[in-house]
MMTF fields as JSON, N, C-alpha, C and O atoms, coordinates in Angstrom:
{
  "mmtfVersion": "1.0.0",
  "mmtfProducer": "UNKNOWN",
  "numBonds": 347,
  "numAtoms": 348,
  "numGroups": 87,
  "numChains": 1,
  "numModels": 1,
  "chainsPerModel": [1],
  "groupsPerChain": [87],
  "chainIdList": ["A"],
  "bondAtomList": [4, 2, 8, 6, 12, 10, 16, 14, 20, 18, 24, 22, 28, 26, 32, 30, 36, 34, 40, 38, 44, 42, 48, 46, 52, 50, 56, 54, 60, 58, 64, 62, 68, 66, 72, 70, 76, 74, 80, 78, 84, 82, 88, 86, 92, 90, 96, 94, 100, 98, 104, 102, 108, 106, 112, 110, 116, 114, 120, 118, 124, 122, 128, 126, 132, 130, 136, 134, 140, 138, 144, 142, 148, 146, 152, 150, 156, 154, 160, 158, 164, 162, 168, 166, 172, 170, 176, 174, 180, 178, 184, 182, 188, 186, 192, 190, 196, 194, 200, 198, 204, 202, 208, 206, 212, 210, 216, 214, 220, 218, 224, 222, 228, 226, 232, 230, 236, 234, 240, 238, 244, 242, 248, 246, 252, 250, 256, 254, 260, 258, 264, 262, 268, 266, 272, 270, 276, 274, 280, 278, 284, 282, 288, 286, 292, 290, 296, 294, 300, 298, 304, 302, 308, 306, 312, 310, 316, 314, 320, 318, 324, 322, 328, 326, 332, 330, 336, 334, 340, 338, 344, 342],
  "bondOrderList": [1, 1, 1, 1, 1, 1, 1, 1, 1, 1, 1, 1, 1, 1, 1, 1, 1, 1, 1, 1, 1, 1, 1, 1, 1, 1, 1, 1, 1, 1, 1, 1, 1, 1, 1, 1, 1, 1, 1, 1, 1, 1, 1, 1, 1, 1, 1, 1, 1, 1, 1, 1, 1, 1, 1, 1, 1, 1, 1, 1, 1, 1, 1, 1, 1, 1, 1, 1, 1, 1, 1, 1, 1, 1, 1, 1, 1, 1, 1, 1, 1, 1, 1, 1, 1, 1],
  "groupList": [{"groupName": "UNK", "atomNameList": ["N", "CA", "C", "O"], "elementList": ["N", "C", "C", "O"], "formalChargeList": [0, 0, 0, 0], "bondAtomList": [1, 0, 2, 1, 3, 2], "bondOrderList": [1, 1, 2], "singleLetterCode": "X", "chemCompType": "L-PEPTIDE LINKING"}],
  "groupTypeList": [0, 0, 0, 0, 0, 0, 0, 0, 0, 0, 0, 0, 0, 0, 0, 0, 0, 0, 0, 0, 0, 0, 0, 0, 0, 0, 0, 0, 0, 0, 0, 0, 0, 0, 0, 0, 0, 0, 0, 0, 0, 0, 0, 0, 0, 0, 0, 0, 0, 0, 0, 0, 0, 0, 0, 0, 0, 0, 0, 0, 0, 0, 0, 0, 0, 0, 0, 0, 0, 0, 0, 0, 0, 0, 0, 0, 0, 0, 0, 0, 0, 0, 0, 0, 0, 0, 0],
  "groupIdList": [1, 2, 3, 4, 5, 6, 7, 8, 9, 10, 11, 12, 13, 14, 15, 16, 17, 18, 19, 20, 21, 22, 23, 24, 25, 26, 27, 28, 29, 30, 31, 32, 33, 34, 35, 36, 37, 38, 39, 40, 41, 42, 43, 44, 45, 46, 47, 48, 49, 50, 51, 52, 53, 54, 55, 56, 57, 58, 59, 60, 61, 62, 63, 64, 65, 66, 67, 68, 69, 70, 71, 72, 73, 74, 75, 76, 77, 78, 79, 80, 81, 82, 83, 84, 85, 86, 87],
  "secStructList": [7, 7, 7, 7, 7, 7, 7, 7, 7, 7, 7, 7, 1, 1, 7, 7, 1, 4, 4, 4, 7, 7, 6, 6, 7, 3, 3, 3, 3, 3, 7, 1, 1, 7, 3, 3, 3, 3, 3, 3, 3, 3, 3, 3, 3, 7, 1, 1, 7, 6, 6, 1, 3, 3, 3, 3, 3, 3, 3, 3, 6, 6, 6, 7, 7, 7, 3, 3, 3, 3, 6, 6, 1, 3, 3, 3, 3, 7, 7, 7, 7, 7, 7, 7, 7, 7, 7],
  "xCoordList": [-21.827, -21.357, -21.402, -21.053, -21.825, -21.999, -20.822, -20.709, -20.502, -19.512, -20.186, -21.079, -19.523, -19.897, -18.796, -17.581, -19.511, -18.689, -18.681, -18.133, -19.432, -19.284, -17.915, -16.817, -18.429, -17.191, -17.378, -18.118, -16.487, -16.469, -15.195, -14.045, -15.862, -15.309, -15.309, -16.332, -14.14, -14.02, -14.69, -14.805, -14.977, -15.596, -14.309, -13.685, -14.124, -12.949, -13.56, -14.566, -12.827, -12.742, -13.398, -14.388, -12.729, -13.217, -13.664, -12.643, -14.318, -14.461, -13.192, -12.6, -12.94, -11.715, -12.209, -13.31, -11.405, -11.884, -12.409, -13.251, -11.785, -11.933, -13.64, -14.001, -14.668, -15.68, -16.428, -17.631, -15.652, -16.738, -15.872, -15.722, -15.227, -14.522, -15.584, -15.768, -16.327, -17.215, -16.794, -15.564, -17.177, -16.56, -17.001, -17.954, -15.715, -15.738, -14.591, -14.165, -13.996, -13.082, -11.599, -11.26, -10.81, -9.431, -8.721, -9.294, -7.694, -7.469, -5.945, -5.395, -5.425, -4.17, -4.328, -5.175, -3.169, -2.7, -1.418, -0.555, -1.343, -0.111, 0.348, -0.294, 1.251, 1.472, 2.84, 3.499, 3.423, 4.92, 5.841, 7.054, 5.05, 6.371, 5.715, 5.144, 5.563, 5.254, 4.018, 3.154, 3.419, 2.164, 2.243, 3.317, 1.067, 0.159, -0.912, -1.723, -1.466, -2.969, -3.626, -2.97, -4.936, -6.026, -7.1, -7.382, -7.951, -9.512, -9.854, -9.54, -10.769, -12.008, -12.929, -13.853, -12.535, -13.78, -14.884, -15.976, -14.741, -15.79, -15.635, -14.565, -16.774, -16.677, -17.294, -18.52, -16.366, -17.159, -17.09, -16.069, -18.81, -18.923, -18.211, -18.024, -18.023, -17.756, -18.943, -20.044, -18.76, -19.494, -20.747, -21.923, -20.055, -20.693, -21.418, -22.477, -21.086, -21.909, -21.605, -20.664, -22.344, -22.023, -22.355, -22.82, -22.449, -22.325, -20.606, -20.3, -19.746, -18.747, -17.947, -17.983, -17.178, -16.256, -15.054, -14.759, -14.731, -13.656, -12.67, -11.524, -13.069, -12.378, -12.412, -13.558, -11.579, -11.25, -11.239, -10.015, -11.689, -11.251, -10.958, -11.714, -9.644, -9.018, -7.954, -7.551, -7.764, -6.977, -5.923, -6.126, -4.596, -3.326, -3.364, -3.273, -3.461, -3.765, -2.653, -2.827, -1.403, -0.186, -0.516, -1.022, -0.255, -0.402, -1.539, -1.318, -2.71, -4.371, -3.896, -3.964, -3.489, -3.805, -4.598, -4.076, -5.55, -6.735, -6.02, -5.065, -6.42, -6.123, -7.166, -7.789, -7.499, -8.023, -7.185, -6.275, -7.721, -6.384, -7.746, -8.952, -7.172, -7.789, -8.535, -7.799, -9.447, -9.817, -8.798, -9.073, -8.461, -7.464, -6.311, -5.664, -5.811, -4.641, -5.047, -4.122, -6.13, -6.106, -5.939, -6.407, -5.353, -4.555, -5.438, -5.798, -5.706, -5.914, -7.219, -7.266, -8.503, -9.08, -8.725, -8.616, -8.51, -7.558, -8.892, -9.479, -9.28, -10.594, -10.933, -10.517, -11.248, -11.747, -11.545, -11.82, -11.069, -10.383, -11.669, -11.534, -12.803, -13.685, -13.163, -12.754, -13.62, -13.082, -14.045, -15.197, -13.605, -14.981, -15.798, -15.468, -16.87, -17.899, -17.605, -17.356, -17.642, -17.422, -18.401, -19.468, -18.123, -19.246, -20.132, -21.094],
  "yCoordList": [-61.371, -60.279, -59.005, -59.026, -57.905, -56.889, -55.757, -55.644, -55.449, -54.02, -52.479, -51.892, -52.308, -50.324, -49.548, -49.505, -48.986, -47.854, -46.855, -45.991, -46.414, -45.149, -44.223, -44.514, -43.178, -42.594, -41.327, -40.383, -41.892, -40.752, -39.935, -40.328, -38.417, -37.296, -36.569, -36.312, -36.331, -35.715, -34.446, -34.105, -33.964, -32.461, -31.903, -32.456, -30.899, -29.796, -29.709, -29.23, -30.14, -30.013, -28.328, -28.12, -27.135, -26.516, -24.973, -24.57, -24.597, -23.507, -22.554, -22.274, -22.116, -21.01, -19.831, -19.292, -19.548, -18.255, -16.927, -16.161, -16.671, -15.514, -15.811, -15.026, -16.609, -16.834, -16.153, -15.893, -15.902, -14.834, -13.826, -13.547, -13.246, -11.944, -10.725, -10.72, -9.53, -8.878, -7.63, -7.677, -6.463, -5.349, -4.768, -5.066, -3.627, -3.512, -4.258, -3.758, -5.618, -6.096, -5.741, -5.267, -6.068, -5.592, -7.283, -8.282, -7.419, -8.514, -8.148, -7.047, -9.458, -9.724, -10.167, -10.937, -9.401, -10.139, -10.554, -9.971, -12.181, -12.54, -12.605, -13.19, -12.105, -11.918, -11.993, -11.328, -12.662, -12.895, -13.124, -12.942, -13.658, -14.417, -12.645, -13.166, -11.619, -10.674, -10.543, -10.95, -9.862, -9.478, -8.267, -7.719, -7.741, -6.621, -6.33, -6.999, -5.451, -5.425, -4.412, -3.595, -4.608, -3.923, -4.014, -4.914, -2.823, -2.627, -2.877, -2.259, -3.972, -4.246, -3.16, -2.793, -2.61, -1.481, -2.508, -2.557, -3.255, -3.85, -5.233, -5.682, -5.926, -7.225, -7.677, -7.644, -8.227, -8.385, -10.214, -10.901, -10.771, -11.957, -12.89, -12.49, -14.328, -14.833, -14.967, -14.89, -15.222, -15.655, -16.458, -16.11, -17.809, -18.991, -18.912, -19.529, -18.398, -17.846, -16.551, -16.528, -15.452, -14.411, -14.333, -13.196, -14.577, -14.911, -15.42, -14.96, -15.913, -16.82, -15.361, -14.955, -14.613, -13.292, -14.265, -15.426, -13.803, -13.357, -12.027, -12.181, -11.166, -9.924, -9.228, -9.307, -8.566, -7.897, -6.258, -6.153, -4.93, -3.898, -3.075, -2.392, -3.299, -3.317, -1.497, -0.87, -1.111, 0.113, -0.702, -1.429, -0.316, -0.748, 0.215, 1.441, -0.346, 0.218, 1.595, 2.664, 0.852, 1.762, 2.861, 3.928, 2.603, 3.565, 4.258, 5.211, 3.879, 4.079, 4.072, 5.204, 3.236, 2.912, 1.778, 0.89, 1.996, 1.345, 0.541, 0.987, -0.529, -1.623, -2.835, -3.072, -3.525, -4.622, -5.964, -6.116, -7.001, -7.909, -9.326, -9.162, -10.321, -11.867, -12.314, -11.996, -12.79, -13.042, -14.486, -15.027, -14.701, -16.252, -16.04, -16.908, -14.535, -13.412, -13.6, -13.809, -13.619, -13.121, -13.977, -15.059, -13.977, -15.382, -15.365, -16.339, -13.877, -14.175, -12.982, -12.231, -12.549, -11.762, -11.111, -11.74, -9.579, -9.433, -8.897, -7.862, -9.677, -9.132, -7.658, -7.086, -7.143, -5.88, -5.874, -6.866, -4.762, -4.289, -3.641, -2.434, -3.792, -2.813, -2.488, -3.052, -0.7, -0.04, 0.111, 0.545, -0.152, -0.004, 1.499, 2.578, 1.054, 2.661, 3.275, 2.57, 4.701, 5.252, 5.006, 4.533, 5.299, 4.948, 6.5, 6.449],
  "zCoordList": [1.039, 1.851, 1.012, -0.168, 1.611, 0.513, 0.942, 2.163, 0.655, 0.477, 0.4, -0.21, 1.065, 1.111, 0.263, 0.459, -0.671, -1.696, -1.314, -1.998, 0.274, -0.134, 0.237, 0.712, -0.14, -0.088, 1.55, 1.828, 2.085, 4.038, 3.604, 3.405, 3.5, 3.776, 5.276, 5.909, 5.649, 7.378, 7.222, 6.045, 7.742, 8.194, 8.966, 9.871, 8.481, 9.137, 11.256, 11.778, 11.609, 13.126, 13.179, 13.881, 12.349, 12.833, 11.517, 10.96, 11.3, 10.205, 10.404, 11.446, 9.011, 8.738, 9.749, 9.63, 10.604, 11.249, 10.26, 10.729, 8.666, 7.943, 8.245, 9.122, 7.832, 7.934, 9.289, 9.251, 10.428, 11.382, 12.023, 13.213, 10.73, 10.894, 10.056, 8.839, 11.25, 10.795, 10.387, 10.419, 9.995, 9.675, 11.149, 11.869, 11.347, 12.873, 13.64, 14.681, 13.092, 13.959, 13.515, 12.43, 14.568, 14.496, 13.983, 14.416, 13.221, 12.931, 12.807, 12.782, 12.735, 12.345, 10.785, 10.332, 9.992, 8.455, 8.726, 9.382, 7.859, 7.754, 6.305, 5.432, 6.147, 4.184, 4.057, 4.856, 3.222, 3.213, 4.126, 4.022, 5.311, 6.302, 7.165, 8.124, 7.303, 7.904, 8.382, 7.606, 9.988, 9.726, 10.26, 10.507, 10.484, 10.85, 11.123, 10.483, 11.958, 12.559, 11.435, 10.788, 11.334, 10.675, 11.327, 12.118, 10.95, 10.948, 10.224, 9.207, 10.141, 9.14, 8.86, 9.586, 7.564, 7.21, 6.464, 7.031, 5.374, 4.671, 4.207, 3.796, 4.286, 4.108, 2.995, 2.897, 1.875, 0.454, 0.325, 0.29, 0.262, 0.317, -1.469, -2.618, -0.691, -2.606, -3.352, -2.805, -4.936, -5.699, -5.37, -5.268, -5.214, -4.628, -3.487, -3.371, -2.846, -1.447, -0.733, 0.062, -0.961, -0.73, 0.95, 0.873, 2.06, 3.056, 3.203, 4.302, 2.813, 2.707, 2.224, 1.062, 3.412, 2.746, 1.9, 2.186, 1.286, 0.423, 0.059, -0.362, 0.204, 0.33, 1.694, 2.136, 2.544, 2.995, 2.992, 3.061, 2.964, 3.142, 4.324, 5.014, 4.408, 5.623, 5.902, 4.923, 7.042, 7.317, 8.197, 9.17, 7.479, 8.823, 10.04, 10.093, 10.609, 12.187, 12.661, 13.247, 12.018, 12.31, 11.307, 11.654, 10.245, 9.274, 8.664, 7.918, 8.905, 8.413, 6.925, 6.444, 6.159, 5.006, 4.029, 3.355, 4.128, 3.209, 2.252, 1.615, 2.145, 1.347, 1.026, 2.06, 0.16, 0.283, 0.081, -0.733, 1.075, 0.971, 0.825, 0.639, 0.951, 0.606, 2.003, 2.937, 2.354, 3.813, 4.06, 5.131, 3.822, 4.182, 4.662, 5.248, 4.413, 5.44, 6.577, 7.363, 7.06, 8.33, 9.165, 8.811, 10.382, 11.178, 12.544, 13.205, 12.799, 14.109, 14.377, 13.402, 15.67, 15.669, 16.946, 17.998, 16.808, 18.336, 19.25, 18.933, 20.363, 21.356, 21.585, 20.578, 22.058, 21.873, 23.405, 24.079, 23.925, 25.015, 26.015, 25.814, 26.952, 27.283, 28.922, 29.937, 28.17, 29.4, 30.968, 31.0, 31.65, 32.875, 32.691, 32.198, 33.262, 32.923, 34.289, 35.267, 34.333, 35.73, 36.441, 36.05, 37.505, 38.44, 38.923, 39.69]
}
């Protein structure tokens, strides 16, 4: 009787959302038990795969203050609101 060694790793049900957060989108940060909305001004990829963000440069929505924060903050992507065109 032979035996199987190998080794079964699960695949994540689903990719980290930071992964298709583009510059241009409005996002939620969650940071110390607190969050807040931002604009994505710039998206800086990792090392290992520069496709794969890692940094954030983000404006608080309330305050327009520029910051860069970790892409793994971000919890949520808020839809983009479109207004009807006149007729």
């Amino acid at each position: 009787m032979s035996v199987d060694h190998s080794v079964v790793t699960e695949r994540p049900s689903r990719d980290p959302l930071f992964l298709h957060v583009k510059a241009g989108m409005t996002v939620i940060v969650e940071e110390n038990g607190d969050w807040w909305m931002a604009d994505v001004i710039h998206v800086i990829g990792s090392v290992k795969n520069p496709k794969h963000p890692s940094f954030f440069q983000v404006a608080d929505v309330e305050t327009r203050v520029v910051r860069w924060i970790k892409a793994d903050l971000v919890t949520h992507v808020v839809p983009r609101i479109h207004e009807p065109v006149a007729a």
